[in-house]
Coordinates of C-alpha atoms and ligand atoms in Angstrom, one line a residue:
X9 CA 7.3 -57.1 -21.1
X10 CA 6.7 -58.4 -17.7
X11 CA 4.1 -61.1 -16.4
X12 CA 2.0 -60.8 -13.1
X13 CA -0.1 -62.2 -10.6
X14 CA -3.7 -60.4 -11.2
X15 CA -6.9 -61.3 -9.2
X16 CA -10.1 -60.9 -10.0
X17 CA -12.6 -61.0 -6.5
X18 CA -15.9 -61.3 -7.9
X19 CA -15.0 -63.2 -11.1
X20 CA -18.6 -64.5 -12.1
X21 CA -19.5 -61.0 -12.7
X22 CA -21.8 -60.7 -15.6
X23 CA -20.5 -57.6 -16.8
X24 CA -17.1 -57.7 -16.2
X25 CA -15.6 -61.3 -16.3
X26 CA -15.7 -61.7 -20.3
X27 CA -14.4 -58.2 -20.7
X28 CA -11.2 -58.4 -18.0
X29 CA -10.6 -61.9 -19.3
X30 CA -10.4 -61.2 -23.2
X31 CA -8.3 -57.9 -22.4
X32 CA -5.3 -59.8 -20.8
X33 CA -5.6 -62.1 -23.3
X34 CA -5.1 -59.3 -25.6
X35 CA -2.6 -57.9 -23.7
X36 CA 0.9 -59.2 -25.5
X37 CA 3.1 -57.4 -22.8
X38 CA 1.3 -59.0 -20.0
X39 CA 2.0 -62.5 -21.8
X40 CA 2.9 -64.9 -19.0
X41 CA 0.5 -63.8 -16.4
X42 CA -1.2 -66.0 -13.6
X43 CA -4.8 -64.9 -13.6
X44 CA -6.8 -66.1 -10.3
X45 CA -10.5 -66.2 -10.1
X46 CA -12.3 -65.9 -7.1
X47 CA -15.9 -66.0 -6.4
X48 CA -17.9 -67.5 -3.4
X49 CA -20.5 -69.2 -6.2
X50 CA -18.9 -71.8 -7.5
X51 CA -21.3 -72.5 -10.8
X52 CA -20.5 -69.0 -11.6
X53 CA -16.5 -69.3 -10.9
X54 CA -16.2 -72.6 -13.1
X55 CA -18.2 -70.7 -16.4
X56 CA -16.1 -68.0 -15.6
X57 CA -12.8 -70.5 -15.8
X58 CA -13.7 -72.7 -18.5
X59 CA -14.9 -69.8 -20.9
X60 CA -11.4 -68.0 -20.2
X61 CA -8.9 -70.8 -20.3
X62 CA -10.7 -71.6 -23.3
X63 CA -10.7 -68.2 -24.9
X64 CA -7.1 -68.5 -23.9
X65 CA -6.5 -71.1 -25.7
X66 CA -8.9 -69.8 -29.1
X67 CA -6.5 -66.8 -29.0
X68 CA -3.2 -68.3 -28.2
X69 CA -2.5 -66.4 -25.6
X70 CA 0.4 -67.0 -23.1
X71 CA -2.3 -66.4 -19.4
X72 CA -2.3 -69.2 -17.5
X73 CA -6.0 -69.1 -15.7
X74 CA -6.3 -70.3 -12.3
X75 CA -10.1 -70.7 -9.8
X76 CA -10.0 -70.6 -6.3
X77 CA -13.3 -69.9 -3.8
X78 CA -10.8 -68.8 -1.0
X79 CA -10.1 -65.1 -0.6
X80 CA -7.2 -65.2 1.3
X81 CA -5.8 -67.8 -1.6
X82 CA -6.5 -64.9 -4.3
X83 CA -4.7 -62.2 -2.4
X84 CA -1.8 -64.1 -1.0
X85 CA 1.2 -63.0 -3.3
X86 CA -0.9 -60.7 -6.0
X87 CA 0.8 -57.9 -7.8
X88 CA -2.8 -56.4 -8.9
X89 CA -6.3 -57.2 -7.4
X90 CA -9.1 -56.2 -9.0
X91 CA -12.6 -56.4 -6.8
X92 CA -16.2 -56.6 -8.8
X93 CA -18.1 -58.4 -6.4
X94 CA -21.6 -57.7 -5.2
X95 CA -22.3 -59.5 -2.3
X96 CA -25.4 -60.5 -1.5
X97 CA -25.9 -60.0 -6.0
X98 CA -29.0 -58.2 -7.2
X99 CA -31.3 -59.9 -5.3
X100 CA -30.3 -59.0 -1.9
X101 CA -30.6 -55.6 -3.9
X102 CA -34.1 -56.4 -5.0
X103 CA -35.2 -57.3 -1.7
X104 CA -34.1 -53.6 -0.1
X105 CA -35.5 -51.5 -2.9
X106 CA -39.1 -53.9 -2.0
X107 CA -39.2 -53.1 1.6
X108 CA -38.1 -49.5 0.7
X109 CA -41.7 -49.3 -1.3
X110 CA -43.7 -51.2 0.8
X111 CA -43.3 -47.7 3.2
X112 CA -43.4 -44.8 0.5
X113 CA -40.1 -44.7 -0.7
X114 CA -40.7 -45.7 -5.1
X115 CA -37.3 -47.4 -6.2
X116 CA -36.4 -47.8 -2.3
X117 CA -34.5 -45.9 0.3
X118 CA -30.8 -45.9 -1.7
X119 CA -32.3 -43.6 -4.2
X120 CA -31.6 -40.7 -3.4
X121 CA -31.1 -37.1 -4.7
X122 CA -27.7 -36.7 -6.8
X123 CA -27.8 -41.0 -6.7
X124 CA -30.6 -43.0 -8.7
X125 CA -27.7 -45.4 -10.0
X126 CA -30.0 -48.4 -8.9
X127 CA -27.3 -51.2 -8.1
X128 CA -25.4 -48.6 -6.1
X129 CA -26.9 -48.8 -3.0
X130 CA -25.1 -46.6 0.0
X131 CA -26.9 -46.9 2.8
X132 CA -28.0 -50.7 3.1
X133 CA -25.4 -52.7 1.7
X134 CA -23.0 -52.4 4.7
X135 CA -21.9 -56.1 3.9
X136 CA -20.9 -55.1 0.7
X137 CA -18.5 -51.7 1.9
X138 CA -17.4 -54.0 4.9
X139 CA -15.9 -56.6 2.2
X140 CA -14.2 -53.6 0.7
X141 CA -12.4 -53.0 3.8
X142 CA -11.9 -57.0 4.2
X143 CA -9.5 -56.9 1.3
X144 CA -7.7 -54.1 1.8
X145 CA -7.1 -55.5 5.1
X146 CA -6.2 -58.6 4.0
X147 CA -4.4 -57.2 1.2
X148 CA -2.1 -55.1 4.1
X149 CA -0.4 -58.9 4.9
X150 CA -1.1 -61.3 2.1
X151 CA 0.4 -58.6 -0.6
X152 CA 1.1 -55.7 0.9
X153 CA 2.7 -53.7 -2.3
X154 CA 0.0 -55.1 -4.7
X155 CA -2.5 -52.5 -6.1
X156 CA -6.3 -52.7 -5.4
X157 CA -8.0 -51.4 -8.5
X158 CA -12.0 -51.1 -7.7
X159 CA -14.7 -52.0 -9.9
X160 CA -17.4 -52.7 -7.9
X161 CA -19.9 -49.6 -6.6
X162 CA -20.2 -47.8 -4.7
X163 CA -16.8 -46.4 -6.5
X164 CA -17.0 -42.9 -4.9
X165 CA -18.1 -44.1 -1.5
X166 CA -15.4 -47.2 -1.5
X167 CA -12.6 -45.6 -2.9
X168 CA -13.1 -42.9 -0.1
X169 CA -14.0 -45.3 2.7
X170 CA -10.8 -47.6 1.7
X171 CA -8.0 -45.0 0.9
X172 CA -8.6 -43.4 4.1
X173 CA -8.6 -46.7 6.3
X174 CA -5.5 -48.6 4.2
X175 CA -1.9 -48.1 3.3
X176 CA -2.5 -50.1 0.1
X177 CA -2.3 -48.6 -3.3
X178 CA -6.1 -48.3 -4.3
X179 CA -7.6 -46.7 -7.8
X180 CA -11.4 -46.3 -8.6
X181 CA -12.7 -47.2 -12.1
X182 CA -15.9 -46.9 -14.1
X183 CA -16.5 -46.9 -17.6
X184 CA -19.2 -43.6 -17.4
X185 CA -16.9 -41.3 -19.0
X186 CA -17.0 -43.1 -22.3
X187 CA -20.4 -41.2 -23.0
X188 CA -18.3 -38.3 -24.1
X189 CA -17.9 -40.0 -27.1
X190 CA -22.2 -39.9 -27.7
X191 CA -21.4 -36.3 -27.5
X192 CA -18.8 -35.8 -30.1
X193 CA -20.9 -38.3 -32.5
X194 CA -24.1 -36.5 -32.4
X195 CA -22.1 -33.5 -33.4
X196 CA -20.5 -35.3 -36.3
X197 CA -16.6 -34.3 -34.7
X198 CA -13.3 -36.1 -35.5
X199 CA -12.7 -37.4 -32.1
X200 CA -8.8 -37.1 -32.6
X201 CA -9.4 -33.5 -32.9
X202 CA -11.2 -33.3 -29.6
X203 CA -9.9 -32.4 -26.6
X204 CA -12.2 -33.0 -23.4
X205 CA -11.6 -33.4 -19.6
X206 CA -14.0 -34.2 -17.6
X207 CA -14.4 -33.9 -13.0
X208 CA -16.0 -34.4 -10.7
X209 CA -16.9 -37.5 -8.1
X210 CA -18.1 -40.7 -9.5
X211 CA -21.1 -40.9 -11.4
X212 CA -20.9 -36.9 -10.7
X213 CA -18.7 -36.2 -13.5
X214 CA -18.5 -33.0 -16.1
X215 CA -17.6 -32.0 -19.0
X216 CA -14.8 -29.0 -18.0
X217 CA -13.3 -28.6 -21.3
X218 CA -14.7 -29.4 -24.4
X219 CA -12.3 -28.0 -27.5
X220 CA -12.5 -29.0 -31.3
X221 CA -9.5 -28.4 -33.4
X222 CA -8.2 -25.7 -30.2
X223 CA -11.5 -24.4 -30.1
X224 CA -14.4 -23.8 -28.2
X225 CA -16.6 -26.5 -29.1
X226 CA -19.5 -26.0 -26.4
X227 CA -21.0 -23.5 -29.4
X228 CA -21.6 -26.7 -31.8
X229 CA -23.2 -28.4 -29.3
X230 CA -25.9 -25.1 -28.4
X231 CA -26.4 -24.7 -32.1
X232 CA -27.4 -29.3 -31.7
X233 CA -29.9 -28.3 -28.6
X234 CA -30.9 -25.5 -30.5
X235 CA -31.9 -28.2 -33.2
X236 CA -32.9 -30.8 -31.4
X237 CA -35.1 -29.1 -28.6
X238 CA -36.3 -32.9 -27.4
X239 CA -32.6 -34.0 -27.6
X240 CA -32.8 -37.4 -28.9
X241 CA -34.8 -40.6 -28.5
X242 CA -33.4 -43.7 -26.6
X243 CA -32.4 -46.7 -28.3
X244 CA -31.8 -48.9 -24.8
X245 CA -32.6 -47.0 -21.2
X246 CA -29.3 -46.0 -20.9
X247 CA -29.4 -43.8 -24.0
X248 CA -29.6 -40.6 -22.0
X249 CA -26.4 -38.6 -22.6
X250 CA -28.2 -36.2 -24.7
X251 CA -31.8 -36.6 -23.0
X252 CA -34.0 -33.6 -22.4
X253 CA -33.0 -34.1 -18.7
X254 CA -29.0 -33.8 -19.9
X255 CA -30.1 -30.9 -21.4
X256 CA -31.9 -29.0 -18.7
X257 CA -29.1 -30.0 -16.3
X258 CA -26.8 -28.4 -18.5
X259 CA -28.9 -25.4 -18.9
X260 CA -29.1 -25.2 -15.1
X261 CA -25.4 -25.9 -13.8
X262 CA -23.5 -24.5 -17.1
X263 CA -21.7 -27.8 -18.6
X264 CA -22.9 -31.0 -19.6
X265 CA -23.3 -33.8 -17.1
X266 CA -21.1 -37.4 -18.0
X267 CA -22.5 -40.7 -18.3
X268 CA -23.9 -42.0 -15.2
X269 CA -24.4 -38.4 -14.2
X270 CA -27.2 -37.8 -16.3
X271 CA -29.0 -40.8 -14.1
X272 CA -27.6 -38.9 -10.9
X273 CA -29.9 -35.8 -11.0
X274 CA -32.1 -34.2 -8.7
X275 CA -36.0 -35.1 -7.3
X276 CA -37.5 -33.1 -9.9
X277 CA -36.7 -35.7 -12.8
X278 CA -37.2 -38.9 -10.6
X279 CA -41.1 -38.8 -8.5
X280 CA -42.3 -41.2 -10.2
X281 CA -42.4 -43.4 -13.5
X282 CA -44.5 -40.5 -15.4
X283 CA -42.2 -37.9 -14.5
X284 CA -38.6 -39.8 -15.6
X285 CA -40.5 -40.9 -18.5
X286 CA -40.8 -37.4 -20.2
X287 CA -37.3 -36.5 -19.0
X288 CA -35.5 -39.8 -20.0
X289 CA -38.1 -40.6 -22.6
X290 CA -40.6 -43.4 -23.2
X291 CA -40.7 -46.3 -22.9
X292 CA -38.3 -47.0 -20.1
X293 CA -38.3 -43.3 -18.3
X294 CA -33.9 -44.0 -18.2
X295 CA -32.1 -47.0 -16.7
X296 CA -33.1 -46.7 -13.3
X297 CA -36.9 -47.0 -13.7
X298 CA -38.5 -50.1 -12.5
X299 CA -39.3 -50.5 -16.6
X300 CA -35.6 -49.6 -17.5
X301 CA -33.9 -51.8 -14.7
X302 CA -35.7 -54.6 -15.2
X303 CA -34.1 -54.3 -19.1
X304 CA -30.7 -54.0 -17.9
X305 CA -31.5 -57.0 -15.3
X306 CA -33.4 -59.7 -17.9
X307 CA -29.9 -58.6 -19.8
X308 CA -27.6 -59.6 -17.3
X309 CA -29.2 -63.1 -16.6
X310 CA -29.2 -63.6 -20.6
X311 CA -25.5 -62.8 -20.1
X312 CA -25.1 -65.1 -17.0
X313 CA -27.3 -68.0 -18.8
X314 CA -25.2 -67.6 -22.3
X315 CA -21.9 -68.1 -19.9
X316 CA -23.0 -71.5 -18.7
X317 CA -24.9 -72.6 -20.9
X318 CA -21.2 -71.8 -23.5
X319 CA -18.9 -73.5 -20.5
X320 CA -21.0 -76.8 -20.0
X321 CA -20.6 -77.2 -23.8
X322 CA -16.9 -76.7 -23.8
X323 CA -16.5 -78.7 -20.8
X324 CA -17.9 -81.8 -22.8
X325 CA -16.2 -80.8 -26.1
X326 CA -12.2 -80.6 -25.7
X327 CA -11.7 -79.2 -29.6
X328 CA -14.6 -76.8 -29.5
X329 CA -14.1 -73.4 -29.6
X330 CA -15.6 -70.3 -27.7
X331 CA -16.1 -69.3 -31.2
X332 CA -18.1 -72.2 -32.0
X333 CA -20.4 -71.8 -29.2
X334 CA -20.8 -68.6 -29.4
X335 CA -22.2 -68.9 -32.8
X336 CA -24.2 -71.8 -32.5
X337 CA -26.1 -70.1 -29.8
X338 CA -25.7 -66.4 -31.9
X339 CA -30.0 -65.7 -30.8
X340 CA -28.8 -66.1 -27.2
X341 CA -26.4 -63.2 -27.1
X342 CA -28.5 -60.0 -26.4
X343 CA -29.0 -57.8 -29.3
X344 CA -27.1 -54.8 -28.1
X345 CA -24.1 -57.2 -26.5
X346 CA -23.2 -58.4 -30.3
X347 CA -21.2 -56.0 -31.5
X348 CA -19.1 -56.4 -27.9
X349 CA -18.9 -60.9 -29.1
X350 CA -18.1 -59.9 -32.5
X351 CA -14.6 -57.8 -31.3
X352 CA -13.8 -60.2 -29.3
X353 CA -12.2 -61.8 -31.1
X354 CA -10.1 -58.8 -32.7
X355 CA -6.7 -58.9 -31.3
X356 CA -7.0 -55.2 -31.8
X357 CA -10.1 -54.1 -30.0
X358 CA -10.4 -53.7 -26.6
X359 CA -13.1 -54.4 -24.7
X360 CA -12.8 -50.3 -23.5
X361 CA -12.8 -51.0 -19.8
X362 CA -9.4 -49.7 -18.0
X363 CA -8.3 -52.2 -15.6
X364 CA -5.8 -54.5 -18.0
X365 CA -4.6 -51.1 -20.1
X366 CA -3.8 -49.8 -16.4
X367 CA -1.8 -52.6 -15.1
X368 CA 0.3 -52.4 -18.6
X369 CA 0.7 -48.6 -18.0
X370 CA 2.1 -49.5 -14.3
X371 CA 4.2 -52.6 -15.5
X372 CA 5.3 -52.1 -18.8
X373 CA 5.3 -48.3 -18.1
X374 CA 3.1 -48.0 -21.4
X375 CA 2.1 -44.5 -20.6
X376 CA -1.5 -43.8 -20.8
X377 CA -4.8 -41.3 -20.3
X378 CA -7.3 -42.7 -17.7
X379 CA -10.2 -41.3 -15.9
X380 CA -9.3 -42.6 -12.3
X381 CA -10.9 -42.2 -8.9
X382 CA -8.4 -41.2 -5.9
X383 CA -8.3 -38.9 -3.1
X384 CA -9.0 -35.5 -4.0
X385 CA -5.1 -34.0 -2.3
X386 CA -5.6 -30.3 -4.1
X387 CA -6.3 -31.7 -7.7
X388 CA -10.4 -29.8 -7.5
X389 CA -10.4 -26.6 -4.9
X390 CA -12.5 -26.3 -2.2
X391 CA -13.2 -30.0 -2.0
X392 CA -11.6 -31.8 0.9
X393 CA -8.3 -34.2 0.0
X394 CA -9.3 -37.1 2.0
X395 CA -12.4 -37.4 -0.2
X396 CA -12.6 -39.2 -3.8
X397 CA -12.7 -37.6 -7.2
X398 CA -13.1 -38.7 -10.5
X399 CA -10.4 -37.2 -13.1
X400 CA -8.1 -38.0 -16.0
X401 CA -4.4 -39.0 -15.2
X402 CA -1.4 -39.7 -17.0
X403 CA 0.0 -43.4 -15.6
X404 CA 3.1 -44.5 -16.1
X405 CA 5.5 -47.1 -14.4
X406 CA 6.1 -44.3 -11.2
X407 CA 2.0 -44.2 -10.7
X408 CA -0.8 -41.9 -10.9
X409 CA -0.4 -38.4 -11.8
X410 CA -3.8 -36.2 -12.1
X411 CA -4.3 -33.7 -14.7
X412 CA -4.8 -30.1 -14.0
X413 CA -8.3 -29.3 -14.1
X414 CA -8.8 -26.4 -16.5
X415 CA -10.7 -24.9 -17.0
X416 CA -12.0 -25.4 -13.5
X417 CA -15.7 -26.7 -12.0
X418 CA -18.1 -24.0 -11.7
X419 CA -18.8 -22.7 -9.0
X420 CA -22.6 -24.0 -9.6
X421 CA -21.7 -27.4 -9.8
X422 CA -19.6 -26.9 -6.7
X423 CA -22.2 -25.6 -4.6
X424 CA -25.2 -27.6 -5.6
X425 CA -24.1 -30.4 -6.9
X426 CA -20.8 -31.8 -5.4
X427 CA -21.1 -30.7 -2.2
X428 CA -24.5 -32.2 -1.2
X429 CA -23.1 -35.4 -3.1
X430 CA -20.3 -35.2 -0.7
X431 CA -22.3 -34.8 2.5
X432 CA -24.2 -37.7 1.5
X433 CA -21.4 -39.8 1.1
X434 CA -20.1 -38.6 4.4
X435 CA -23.5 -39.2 5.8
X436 CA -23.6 -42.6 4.5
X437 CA -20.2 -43.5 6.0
X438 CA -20.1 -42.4 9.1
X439 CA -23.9 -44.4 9.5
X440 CA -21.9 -47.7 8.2
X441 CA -18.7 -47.0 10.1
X442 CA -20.6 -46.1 13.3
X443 CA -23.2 -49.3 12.5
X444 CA -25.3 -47.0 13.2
X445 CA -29.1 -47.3 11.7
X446 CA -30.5 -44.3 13.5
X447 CA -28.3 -42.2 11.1
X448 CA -30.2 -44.2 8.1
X449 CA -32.7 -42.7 9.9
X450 CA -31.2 -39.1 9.5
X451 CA -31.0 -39.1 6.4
X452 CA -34.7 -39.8 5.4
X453 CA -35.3 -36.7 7.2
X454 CA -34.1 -34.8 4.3
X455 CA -35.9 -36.8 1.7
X456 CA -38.8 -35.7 0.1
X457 CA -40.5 -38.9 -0.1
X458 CA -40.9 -39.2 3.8
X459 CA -43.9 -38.3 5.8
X460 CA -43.4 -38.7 9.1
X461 CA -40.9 -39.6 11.5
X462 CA -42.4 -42.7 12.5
X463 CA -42.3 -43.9 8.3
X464 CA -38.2 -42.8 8.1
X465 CA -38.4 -45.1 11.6
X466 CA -40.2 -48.2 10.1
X467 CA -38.7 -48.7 6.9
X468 CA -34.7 -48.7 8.5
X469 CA -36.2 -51.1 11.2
X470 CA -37.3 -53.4 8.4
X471 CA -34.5 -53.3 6.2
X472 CA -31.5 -53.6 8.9
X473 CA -33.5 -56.8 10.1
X474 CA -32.0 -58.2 6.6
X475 CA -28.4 -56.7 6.9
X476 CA -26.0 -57.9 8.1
X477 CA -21.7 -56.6 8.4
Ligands
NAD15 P1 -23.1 -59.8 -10.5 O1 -24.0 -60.2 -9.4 O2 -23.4 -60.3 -11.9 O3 -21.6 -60.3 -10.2 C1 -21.0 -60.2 -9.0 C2 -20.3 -61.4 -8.6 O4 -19.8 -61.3 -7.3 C3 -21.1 -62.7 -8.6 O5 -20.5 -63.7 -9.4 C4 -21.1 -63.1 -7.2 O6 -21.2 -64.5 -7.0 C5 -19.8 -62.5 -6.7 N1 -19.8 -62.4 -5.2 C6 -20.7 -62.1 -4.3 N2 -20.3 -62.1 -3.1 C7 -18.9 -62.3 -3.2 C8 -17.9 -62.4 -2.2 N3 -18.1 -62.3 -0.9 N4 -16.6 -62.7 -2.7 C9 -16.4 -62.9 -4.0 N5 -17.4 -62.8 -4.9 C10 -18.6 -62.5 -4.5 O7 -23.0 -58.2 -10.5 P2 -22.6 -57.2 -11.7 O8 -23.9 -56.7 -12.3 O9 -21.6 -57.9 -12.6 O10 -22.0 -56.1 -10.9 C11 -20.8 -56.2 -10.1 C12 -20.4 -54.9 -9.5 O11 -19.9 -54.0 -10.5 C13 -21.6 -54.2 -8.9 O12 -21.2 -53.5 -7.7 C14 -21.9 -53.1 -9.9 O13 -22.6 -52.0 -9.3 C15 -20.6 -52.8 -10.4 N6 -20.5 -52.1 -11.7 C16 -19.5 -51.2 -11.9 C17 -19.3 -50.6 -13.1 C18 -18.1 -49.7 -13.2 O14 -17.9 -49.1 -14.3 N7 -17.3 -49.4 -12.2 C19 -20.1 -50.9 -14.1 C20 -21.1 -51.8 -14.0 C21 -21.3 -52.5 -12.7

């Protein structure tokens, strides 16, 4: 049992404050860590506080929270930093993807083939890759042997762009992978008795090995498709991992694209609302249609609303409890974020995101499986080490150590998948660490929405009038 100094850069996150938060608490071997939260909006930072020192407190947990609006303050002597800011938030994201339409370009210029996530922009948000490479910077004298664990995207372009520019220790996480599990539900398996591994880059991940009981189990799942022609219906937009468009991109590259992947396909499933509609199903068309990311947005300021709305009443009420709060404002919490509130409070459920399990793996050495982004260094052939992947690791108190991938990527996904993913991450680096907009300009070129030169011209003219780095 050991305590720590942990970070959090970008605290008021709507997704991930509650979730980090309540998983140290939960955490008995981390008892006696100094959490620090750090965010430049300071209405955001004190709900973020108040809700955790109280859940703290609800939960009688040994963390002792701390709030700070100074960077430097949250790095100086950290053991772990974990970074889920968005700078500039969803607006500034807004305001690109506008001025990307107002020239041609439907859900703006950062959509682009092999990368529809819509709140992963490469190619625009230099401010926010350039904070990436502030903390690591930073992090190099204020806590030098601390590690950097990313949260915030772009993960495949920002775990790249940082490991090769810093000495610090840096991991990559998202939660995508978790949509394995969809899989093995639809097909009614015993997830104990699966065995899965999954590679690829970020949000370009697939499913290598899929065994039940030591067995093949990619028959079970062509005798579901064989069944289920349509695959199946959404219940939110992100309902997709066994969409029609899943299944075509397995029929096409031979294994079954992961979570965000299924988002992360080519042209032909994303011209316009119409056309996502019938491969990601009505009503939305998937997550990143203007219908389906303005769910996932309304969601996220219910989220943000509930938090302050919950901290000014604790702040008034010493004896109240999160708990109370929670439920008297129960029609508040978005339908498909209850189940999430009702765990927790179970000392036993996690909230399923990696960072605080990580940190117990590297301190406590509580070995562990994780799906982890870091520099490729031989673990997926023919893909340069100095560039990102995304596979599962065994960590332990001596670090990171990737699984052998096997069986290996297909050749298909290689070749038309991961490697023009990879050029455009390359692309989009070299325009950000060159400040170069011309390259912006580049890149257009090669996208089907674009006309002319003079439109690919306009639109980066416009929208580099509004960045800044
Ligand atoms: P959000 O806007 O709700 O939260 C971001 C927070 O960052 C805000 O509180 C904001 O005030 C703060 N911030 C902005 N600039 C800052 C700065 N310079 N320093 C410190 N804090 C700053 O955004 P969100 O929807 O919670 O998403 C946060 C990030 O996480 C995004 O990049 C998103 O794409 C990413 N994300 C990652 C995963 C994953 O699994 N890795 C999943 C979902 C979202």
């Amino acid at each position: 049992m050991a305590s720590v100094k942990i970070s959090i850069i970008g605290a008021g996150s709507a997704i991930f404050s509650v979730r980090l938060t309540s998983d140290i608490c939960k955490t008995k071997s981390l008892s006696g860590s100094v959490v620090t939260l750090m965010d430049v909006d300071e209405k955001r930072l004190d709900a973020a506080y108040e809700l955790a020192s109280r859940y703290a407190k609800d939960m009688k947990a040994d963390v002792h929270f701390k709030k700070t609006m100074d960077l430097k303050d949250a790095l100086t002597g950290a053991d772990f930093v974990i970074n889920t800011a968005l700078v500039g938030g969803h607006d500034f994201l807004e305001k690109m993807r506008k001025i990307g339409e107002k020239h041609g370009y439907y859900r703006g210029i950062d959509s682009q083939e092999f990368n529809m996530v819509s709140d992963y922009y490469t190619l625009t948000n230099w401010n926010q890759l350039s904070y990436f490479l502030k903390i690591a910077n930073m992090m190099e004298e204020l806590s030098p042997n601390a590690w950097l664990l990313q949260a915030a995207n772009p993960v495949f372009e920002g775990t790249t762009l940082i490991s090769r520019n810093s000495k610090i220790k840096m991991v990559g996480f998202c939660h995508g992978h978790y949509a394995v599990n969809n899989i093995i539900d639809a097909l009614g398996l015993e997830k104990e008795k699966v065995d899965w591994q999954i590679a690829g880059f970020n949000h370009a991940i697939w499913l290598t090995r899929f065994q039940y009981n030591g067995n093949d189990a990619y028959p079970l799942l062509d005798e579901w498709i064989k069944k289920n022609p349509n695959g199946k219906s959404p219940k939110t937009p992100f309902d997709d991992q066994l969409s029609p468009v899943a299944i075509d991109n397995y029929r096409f590259y031979g294994r079954m694209p992961i979570g965000d992947t299924v988002r992360n396909t080519g042209w032909r499933y994303h011209y316009d609302l119409e056309t996502k509609k019938r491969w990601y199903g009505e009503p939305w068309g998937g997550a990143d249609s203007e219908l389906g990311w303005k769910w996932y947005e309304d969601r996220l300021i219910e989220i943000t609303t509930l938090t302050s709305k919950a901290a000014e009443v604790l702040k008034k009420d010493e004896n109240m409890t999160l708990s109370d709060v929670l439920s008297a404002n129960s029609s508040m919490i978005p339908r498909d974020f209850a189940e999430e509130v009702e765990n927790f409070y179970d000392p036993n459920t996690m909230s399923g995101e990696q960072h605080i399990p990580f940190i117990d793996a590297i301190v406590n050495n509580h070995t562990n499986r994780f799906v982890v982004n870091v520099l490729n260094n031989g673990v997926i052939p023919n893909i340069p080490d100095d560039v990102a992947v995304e596979i599962p690791a065994k960590v332990d108190k001596d670090g990171i150590h990737p699984e052998e991938i096997s069986p290996s990527l297909p050749p298909r996904i290689v070749k038309w998948y991961l490697y023009p993913r990879m050029m455009r991450m390359e692309w989009a680096l070299e325009a950000f660490e060159k400040k170069d907009p011309d390259l912006i300009v580049e890149i257009l070129l090669r996208d089907p929405r674009t006309r002319s030169y003079e439109q690919a011209k306009g639109v980066v003219e416009d929208l580099f009038k509004e960045v800044s780095w």
